[in-house]
Short mmCIF file of C-alpha atoms and ligand atoms in Angstrom, two decimals:
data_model
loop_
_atom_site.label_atom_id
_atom_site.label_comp_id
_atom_site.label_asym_id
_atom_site.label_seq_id
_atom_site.Cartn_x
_atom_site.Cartn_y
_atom_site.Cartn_z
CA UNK A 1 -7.93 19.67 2.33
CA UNK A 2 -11.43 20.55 1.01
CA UNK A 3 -10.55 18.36 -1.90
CA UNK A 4 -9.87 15.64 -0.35
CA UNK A 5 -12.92 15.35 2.06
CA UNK A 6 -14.69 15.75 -1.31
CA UNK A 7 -12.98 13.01 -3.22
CA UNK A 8 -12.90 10.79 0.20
CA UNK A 9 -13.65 7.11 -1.40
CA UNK A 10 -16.48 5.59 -0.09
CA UNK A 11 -15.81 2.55 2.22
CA UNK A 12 -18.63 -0.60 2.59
CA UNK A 13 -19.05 -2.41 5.50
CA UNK A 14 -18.73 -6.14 4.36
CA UNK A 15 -22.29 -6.46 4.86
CA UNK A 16 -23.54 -3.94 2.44
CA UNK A 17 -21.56 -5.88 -0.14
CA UNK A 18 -23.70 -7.01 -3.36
CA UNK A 19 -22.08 -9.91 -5.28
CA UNK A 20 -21.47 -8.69 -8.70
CA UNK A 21 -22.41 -10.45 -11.52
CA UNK A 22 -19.21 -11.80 -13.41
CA UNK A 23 -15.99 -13.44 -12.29
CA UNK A 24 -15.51 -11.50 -8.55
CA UNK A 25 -11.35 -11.12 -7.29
CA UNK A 26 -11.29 -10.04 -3.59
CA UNK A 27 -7.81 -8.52 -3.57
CA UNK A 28 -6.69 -7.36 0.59
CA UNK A 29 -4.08 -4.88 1.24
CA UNK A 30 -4.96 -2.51 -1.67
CA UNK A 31 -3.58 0.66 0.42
CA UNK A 32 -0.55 -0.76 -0.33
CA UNK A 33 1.78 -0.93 -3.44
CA UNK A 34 0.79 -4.49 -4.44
CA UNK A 35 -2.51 -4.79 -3.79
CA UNK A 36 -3.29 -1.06 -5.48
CA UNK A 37 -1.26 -2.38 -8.52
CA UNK A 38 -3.43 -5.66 -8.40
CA UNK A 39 -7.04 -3.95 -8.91
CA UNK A 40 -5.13 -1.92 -11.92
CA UNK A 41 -3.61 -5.01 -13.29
CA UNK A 42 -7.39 -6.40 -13.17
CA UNK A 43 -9.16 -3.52 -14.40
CA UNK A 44 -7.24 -3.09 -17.61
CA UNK A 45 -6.61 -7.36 -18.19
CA UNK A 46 -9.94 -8.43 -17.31
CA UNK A 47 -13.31 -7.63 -16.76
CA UNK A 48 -13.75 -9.26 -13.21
CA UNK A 49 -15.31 -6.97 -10.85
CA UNK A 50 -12.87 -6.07 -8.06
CA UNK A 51 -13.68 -5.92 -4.51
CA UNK A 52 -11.01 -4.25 -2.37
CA UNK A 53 -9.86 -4.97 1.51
CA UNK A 54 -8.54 -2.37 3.55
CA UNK A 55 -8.41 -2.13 7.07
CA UNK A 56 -9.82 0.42 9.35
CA UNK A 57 -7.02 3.47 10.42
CA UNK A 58 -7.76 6.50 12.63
CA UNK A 59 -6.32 8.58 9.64
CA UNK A 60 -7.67 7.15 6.10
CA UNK A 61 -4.39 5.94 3.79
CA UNK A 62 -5.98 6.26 0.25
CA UNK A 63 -2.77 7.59 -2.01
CA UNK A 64 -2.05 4.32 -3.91
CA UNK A 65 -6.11 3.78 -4.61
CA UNK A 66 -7.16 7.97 -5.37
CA UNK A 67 -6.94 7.13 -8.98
CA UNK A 68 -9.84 4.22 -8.32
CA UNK A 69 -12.70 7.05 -7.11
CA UNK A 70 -15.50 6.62 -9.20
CA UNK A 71 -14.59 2.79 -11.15
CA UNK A 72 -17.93 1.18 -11.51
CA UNK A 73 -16.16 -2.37 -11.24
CA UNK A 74 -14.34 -1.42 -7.72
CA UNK A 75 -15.48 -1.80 -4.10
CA UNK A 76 -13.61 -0.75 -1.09
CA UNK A 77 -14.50 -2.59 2.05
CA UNK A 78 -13.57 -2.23 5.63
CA UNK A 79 -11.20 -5.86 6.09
CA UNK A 80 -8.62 -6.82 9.08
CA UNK A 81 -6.84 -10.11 7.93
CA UNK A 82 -6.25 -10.87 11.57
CA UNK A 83 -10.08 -10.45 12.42
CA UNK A 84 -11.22 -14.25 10.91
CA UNK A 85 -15.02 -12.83 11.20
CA UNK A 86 -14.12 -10.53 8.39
CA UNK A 87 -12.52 -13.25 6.25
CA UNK A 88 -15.62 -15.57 6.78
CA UNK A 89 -18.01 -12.71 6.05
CA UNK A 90 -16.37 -11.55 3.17
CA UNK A 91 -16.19 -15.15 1.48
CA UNK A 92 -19.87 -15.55 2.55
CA UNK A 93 -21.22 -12.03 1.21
CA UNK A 94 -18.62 -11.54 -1.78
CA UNK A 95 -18.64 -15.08 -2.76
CA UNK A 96 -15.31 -14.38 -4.65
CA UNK A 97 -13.71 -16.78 -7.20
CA UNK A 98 -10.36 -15.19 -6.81
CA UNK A 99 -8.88 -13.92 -3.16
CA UNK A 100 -5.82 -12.19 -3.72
CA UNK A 101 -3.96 -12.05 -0.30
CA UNK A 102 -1.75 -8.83 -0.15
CA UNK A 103 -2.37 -7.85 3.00
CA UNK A 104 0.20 -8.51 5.67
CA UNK A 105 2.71 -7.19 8.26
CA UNK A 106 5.51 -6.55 4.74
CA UNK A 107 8.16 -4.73 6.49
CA UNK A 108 11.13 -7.35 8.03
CA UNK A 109 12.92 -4.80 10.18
CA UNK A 110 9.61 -4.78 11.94
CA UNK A 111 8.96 -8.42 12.14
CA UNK A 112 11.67 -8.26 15.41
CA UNK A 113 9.89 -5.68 16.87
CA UNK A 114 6.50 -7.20 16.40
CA UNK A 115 7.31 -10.80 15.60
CA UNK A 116 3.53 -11.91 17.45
CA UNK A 117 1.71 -10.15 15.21
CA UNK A 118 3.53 -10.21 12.34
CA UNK A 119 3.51 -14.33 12.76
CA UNK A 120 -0.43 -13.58 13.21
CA UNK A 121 -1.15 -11.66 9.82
CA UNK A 122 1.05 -13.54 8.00
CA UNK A 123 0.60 -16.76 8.60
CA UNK A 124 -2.51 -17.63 11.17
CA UNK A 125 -4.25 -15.75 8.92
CA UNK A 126 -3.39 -17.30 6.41
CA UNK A 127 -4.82 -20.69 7.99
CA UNK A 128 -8.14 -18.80 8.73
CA UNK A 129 -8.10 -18.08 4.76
CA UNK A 130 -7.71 -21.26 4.04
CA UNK A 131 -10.36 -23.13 6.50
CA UNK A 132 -13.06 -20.21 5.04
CA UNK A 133 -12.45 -21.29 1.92
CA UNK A 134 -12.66 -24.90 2.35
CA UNK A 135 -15.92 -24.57 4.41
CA UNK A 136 -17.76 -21.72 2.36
CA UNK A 137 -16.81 -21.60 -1.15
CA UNK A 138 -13.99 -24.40 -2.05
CA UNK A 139 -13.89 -23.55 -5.66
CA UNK A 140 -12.39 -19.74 -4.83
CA UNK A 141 -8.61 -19.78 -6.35
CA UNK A 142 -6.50 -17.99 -3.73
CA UNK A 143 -3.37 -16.53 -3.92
CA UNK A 144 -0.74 -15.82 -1.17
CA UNK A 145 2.14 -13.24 -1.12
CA UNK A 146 5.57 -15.23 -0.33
CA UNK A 147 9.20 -13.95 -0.67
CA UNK A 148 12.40 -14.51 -1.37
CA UNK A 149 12.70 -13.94 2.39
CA UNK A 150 12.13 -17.40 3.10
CA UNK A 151 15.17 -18.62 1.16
CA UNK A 152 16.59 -16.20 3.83
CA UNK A 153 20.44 -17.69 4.43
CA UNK A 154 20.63 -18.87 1.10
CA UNK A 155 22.95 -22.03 0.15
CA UNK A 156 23.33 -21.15 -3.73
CA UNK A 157 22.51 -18.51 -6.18
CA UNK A 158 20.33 -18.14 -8.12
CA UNK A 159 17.45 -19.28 -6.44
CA UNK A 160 14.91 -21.06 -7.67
CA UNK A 161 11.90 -23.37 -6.57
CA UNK A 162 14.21 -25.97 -5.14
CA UNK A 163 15.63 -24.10 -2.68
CA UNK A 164 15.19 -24.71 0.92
CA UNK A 165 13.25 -22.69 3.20
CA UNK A 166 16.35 -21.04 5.83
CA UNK A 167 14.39 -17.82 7.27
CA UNK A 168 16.50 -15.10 8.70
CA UNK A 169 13.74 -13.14 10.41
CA UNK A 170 10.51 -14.09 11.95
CA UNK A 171 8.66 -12.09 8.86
CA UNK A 172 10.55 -14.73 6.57
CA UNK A 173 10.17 -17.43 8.55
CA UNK A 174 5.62 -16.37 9.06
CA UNK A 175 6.13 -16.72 5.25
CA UNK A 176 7.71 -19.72 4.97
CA UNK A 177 4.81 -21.55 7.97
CA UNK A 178 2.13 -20.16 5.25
CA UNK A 179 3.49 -21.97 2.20
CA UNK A 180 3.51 -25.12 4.47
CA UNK A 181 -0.04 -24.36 5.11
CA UNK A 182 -0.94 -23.76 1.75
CA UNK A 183 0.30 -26.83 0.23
CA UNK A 184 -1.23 -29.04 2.34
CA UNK A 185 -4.37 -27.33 1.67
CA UNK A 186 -3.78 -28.23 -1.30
CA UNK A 187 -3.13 -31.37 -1.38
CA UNK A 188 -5.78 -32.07 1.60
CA UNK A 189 -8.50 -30.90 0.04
CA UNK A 190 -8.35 -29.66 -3.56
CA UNK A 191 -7.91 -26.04 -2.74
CA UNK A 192 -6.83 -23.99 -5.66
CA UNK A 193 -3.90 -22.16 -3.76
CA UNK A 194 -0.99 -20.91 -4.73
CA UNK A 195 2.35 -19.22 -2.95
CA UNK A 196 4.61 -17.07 -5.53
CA UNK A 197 8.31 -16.71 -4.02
CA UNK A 198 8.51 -13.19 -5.78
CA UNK A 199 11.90 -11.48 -5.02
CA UNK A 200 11.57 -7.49 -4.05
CA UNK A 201 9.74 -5.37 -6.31
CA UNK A 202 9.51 -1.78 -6.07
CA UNK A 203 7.69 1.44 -7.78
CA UNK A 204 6.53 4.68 -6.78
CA UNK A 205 3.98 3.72 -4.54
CA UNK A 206 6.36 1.55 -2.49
CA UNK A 207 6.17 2.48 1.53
CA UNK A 208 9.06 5.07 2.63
CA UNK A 209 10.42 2.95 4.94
CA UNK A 210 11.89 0.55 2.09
CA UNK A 211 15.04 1.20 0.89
CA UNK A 212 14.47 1.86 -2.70
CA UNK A 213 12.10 4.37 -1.98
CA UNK A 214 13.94 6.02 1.23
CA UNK A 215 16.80 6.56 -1.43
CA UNK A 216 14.54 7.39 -4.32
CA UNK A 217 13.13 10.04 -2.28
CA UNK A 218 16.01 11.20 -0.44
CA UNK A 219 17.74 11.75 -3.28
CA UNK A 220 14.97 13.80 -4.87
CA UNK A 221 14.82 16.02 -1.81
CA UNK A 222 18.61 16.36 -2.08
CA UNK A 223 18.46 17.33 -5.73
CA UNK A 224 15.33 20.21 -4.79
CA UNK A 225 17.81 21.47 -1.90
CA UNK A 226 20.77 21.98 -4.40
CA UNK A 227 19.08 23.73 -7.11
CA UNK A 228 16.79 25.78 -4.46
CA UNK A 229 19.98 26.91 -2.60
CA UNK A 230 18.33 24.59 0.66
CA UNK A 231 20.52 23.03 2.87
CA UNK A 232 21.13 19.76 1.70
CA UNK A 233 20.41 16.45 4.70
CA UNK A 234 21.86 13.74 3.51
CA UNK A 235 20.65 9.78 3.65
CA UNK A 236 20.80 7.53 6.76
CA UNK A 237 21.06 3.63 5.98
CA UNK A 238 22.10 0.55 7.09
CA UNK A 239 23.74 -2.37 5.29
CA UNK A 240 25.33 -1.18 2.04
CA UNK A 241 26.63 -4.42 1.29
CA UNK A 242 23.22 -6.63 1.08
CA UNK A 243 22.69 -7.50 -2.42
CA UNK A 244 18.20 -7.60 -3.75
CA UNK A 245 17.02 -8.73 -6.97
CA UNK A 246 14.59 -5.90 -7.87
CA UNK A 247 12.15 -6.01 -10.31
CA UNK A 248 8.81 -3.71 -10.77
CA UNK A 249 6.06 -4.12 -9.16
CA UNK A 250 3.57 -3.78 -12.18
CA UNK A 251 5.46 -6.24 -13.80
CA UNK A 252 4.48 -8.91 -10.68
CA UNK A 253 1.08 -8.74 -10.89
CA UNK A 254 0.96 -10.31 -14.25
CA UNK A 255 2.70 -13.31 -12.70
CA UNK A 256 0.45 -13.68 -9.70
CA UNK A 257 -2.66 -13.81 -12.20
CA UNK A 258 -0.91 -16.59 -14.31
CA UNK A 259 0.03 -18.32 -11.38
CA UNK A 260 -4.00 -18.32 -10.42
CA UNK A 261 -5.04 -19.34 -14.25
CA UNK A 262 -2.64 -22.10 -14.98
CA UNK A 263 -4.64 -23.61 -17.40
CA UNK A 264 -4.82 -20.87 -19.85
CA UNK A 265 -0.67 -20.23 -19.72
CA UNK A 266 0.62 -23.66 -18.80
CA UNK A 267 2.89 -24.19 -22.10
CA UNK A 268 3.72 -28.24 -20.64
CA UNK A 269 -0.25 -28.76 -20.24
CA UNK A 270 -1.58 -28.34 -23.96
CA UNK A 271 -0.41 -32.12 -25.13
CA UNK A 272 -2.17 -34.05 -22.64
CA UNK A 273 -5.78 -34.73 -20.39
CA UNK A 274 -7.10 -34.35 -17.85
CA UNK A 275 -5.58 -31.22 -17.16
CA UNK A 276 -6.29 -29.59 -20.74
CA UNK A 277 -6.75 -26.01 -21.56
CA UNK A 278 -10.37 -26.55 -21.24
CA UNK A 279 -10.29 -28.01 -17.93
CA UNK A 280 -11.28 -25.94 -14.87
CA UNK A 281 -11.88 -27.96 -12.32
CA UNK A 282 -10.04 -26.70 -9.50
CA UNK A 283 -9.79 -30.22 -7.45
CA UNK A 284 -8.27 -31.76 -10.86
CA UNK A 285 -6.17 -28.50 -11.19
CA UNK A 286 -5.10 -28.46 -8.06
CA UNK A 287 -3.33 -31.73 -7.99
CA UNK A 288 -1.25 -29.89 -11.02
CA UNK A 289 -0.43 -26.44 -9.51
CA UNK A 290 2.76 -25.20 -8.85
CA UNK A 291 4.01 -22.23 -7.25
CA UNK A 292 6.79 -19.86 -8.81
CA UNK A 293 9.82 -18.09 -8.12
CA UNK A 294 9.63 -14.69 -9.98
CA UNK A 295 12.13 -12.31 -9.97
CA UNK A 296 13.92 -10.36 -12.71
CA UNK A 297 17.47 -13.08 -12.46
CA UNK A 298 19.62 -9.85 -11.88
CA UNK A 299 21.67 -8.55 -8.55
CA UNK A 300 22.61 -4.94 -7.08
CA UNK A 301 24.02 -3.85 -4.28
CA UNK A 302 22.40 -0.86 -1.81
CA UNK A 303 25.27 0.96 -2.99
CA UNK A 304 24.70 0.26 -6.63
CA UNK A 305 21.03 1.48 -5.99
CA UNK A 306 22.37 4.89 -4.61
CA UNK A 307 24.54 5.42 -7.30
CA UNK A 308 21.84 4.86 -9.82
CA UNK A 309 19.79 7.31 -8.28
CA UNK A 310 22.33 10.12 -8.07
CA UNK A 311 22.86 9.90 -11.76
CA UNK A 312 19.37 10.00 -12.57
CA UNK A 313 19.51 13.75 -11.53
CA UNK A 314 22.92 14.71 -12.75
CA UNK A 315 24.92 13.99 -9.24
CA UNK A 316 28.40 11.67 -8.99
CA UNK A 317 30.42 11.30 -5.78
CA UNK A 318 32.70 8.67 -4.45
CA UNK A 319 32.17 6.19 -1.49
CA UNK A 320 34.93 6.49 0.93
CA UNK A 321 35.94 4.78 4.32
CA UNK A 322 33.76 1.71 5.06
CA UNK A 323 31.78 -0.11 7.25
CA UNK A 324 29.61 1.83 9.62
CA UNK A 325 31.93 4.72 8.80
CA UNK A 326 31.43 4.60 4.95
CA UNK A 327 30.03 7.71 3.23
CA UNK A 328 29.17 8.60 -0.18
CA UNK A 329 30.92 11.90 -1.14
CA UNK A 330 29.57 14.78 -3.17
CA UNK A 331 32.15 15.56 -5.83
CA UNK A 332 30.27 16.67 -9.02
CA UNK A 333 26.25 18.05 -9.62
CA UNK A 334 24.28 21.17 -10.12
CA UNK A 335 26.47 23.54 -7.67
CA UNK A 336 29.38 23.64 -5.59
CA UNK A 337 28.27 22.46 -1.77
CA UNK A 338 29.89 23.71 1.24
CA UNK A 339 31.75 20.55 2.61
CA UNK A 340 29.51 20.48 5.76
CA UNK A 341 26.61 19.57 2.80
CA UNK A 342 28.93 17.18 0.58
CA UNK A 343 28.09 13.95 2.84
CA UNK A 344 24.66 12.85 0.82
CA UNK A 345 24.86 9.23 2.23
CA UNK A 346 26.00 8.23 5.38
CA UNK A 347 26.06 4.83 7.20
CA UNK A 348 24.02 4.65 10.70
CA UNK A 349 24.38 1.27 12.42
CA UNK A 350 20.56 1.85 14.00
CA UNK A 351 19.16 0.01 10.46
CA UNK A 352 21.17 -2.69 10.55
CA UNK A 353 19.44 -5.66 11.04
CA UNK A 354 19.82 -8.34 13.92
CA UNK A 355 20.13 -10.98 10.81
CA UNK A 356 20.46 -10.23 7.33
CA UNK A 357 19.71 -11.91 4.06
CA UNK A 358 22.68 -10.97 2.21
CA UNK A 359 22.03 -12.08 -1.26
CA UNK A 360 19.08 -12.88 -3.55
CA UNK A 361 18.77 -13.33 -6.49
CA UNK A 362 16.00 -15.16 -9.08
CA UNK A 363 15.99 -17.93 -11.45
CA UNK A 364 12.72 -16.87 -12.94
CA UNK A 365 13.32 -19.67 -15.69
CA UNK A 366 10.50 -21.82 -14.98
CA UNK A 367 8.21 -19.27 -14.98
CA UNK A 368 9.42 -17.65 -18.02
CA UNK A 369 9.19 -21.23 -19.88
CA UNK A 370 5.85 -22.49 -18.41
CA UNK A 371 3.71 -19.40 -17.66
CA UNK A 372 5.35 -17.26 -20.73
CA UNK A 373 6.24 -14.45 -17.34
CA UNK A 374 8.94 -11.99 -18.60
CA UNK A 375 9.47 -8.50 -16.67
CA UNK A 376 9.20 -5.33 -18.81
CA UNK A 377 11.46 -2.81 -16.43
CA UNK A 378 15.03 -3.15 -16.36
CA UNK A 379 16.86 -2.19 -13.12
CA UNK A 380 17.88 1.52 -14.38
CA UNK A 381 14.17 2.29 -15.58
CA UNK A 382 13.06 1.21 -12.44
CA UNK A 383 15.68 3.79 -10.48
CA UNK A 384 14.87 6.35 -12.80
CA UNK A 385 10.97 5.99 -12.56
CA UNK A 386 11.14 6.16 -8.88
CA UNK A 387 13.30 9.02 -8.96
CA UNK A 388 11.81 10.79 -11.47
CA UNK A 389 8.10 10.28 -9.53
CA UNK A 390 9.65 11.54 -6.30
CA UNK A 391 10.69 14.54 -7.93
CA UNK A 392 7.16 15.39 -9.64
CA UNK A 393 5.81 15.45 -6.28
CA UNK A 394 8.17 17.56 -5.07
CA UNK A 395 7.52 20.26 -7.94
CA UNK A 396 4.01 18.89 -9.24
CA UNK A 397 2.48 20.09 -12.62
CA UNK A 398 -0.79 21.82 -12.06
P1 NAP I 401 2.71 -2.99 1.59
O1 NAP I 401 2.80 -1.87 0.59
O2 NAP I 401 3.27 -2.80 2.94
O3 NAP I 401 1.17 -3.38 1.70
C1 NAP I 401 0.69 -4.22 2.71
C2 NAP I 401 -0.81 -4.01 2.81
O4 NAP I 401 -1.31 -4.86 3.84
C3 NAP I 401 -1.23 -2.58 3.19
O5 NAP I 401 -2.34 -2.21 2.42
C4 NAP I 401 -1.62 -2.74 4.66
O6 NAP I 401 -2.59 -1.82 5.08
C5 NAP I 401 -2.24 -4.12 4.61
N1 NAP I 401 -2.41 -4.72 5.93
C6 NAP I 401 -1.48 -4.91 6.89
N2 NAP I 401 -2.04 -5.52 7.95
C7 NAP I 401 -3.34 -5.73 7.65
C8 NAP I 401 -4.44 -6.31 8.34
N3 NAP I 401 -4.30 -6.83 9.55
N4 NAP I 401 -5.63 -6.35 7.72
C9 NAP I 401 -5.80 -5.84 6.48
N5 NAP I 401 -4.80 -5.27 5.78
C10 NAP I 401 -3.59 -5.21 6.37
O7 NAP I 401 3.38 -4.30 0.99
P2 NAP I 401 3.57 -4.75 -0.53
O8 NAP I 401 4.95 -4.42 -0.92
O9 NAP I 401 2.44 -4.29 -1.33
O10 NAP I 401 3.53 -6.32 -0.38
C11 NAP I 401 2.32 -7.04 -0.57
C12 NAP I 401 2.51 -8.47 -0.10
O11 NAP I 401 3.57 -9.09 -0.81
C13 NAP I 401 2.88 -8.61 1.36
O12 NAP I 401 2.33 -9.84 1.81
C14 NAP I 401 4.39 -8.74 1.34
O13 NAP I 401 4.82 -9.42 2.50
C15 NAP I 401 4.56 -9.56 0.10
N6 NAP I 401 5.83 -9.43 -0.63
C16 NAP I 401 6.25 -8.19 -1.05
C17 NAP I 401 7.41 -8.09 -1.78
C18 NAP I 401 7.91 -6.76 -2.26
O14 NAP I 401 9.08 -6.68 -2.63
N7 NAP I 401 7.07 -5.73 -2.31
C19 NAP I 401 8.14 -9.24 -2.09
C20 NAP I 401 7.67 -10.48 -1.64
C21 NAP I 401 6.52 -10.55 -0.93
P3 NAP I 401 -2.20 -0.41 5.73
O15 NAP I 401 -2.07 0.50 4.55
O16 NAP I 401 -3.37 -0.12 6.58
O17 NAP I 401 -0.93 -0.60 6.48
O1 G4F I 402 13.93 -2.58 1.32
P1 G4F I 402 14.07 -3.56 2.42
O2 G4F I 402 13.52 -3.17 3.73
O3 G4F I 402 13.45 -4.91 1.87
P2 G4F I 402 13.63 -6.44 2.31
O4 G4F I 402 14.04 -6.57 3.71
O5 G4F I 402 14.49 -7.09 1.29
O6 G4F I 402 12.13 -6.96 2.21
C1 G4F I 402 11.32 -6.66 1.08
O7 G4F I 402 11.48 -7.67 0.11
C2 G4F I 402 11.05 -8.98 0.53
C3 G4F I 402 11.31 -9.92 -0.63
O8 G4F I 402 12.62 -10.36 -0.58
C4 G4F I 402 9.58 -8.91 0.87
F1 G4F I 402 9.13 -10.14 1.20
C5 G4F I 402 9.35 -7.92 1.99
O9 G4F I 402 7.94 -7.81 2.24
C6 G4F I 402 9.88 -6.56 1.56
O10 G4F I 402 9.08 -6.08 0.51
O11 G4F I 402 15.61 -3.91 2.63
C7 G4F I 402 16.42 -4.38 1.57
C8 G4F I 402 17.86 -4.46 2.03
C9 G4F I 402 18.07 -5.19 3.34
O12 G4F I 402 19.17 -6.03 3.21
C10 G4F I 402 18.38 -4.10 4.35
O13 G4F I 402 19.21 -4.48 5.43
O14 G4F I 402 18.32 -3.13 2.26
C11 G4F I 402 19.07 -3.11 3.45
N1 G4F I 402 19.06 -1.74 3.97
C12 G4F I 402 20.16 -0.95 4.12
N2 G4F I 402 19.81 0.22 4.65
C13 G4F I 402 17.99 -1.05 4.40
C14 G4F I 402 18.46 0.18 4.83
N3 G4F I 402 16.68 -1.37 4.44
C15 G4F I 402 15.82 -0.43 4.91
N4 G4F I 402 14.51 -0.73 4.92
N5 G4F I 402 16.27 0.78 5.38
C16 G4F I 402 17.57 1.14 5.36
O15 G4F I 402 17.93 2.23 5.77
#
């Protein structure tokens, strides 16, 4: 506890903000698993200084940015996306040339609970971005997070940039109003602003509530029990049936900065003017840009996810009955359970979801041909590295 007051990071008011010399990214939402992996991405690819948004909480929420304590090239500021003071101020005292826009109201089970504010983060916001930018600095490249939730009920598979916008929740359909914004923009004005569709991606420092990382870590908790002798609780969850194209989140961020630097990846640009490599004009850019689906092109089920995970630690079983009665079934691991213990996964109707986007899945090839994008983590490294991470912090090295 002492430790931690220590080691608190230090968090500016946007007015104490100096501009660095340099090339300056303001990346928001860096408490979270993107935006943390975002300032890494930056601080080992480039040497733009990095200021980072977060917003003000009663209890601080500094896990994913610990590591960051002390970097000479990173800032933390106090920043609420919904607050359009803070997004003028910051463009005014920062006077970024990249703005990285992580921040936002991410989980979609939410987005019926809270569909007001979630429409307010993720896409008024988004206008308020955009106007700052125009008025105070209309040279700043920015760079909003869409999904694959805005394909939403999706008429063919895979996706790619073609595909119509067919939300299936008011988070996909906030997403969907802020590419609209975006490209006109764009097109308005000469605004340098781009809209990835990027399919889930996941990691250790994904939020609990996600289902990757609710299984990752419910299976490493179920592995402790067993070989503790603890009574084992098994795994709540919804749809088993809804099929994600998951990818890791490390790997994204490399896409999101070649989306913002077309010029210096675009493989169709080199033959001809006035959009050379040399070119950075962001109102001749602009009329060039495009934005990307990225996602790693393969599918799984929940259920396949599960699986994966169990095997990672040494534990099989067999899913039995089905629908909101279906179980997974413990038949084979470290000890014999008592059968009262051998239920690891069970269905419970309270996550499902009143839509659902049952399938996505990527066609990454433009991407891949244009911006040279390829992901490094295949879909089992990914399972195991979550796992594997889960488990560390159960039984962490000192
Ligand atoms: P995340 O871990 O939930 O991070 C979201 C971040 O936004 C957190 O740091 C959160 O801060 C911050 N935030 C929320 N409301 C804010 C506000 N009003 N002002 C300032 N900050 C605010 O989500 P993620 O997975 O990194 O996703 C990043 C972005 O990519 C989101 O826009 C998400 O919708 C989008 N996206 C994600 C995926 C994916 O699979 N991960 C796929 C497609 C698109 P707190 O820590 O204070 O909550
Ligand atoms: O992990 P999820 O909550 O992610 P979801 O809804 O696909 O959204 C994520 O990816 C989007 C990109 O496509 C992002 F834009 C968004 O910000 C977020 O990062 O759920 C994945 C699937 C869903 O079909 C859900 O119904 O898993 C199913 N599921 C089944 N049981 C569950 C559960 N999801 C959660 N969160 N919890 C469950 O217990």
């Amino acid at each position: 506890m002492i430790l931690e007051y220590v080691f608190s990071m230090k968090v500016n008011n946007i007015q104490d903000i100096k501009r660095p010399e340099g090339t300056v990214v303001f990346v928001t939402g860096v408490t979270g698993q993107d935006g943390s992996h975002m300032v890494d991405y930056l601080l080992s690819n480039t040497s733009a200084s990095i200021v980072g948004g977060a917003r003000r909480l009663s209890v601080e929420n500094h896990a994913n940015i610990k590591h960051l304590q002390g970097e000479p090239r990173f800032q933390l500021v106090n920043f609420d996306l919904t607050d359009s003071h803070s997004i003028y101020k910051i463009i005014e005292y920062a006077k970024p040339d990249y703005f990285i826009n992580f921040a936002a109201q991410s989980f979609v089970a939410s987005s019926w609970d809270f569909a007001r504010q979630t429409w307010e983060c993720n896409s008024t916001s988004i206008l308020d971005c955009l106007e700052a930018i125009k008025r105070l600095k209309p040279d700043c490249r920015f760079y909003n997070a869409g999904s694959s939730e805005e394909f939403g009920n999706v008429s063919y598979e895979p996706q790619d940039e073609n595909h119509p916008a067919r939300p299936r929740s008011p988070y996909g359909a906030s997403k969907a109003a802020a590419r609209t914004l975006i490209k006109v923009y764009r097109e308005s004005y000469g605004i340098y602003a781009v809209q990835g569709w990027l399919f889930n991606h996941e990691g250790p420092r994904r939020g609990e509530e996600f289902v990757t990382r609710k299984i990752s870590k419910g299976v490493a908790n179920i592995f402790d029990s067993i070989v503790n002798n603890k009574p084992v609780e098994g795994i709540e969850l919804g749809n088993l049936s809804a099929v994600r194209d998951w990818s890791d989140a490390e790997d994204m961020m490399d896409a999101v900065w070649r989306m913002l630097n077309q010029e210096k990846f675009r493989t169709d640009w080199k033959q001809f003017s006035p959009v050379s490599l040399y070119n950075t004009d962001v109102k001749v850019l602009s009329k060039h840009i495009k934005d990307y689906v990225v996602g790693s092109g393969e599918k799984h089920t929940i259920r396949e996810f599960v699986e994966k995970a169990f095997d990672v630690v040494g534990i099989h079983g067999a899913w039995m009955d089905e629908g909101k009665y279906e179980y997974f079934w413990y038949n084979d691991g470290p000890r014999p359970l008592p059968s009262n213990e051998c239920q690891l996964v069970k269905v419970n109707p309270k996550f499902y979801r009143p839509a659902e986007v049952e399938v996505l899945r990527a066609n990454a090839d433009k991407i891949t041909k244009e911006l040279g994008w390829k992901p490094k983590t295949t879909f089992d490294g990914l399972v195991e590295k979550m796992v594997t991470s889960d488990l560390t912090s159960l039984n962490p090295v000192v």
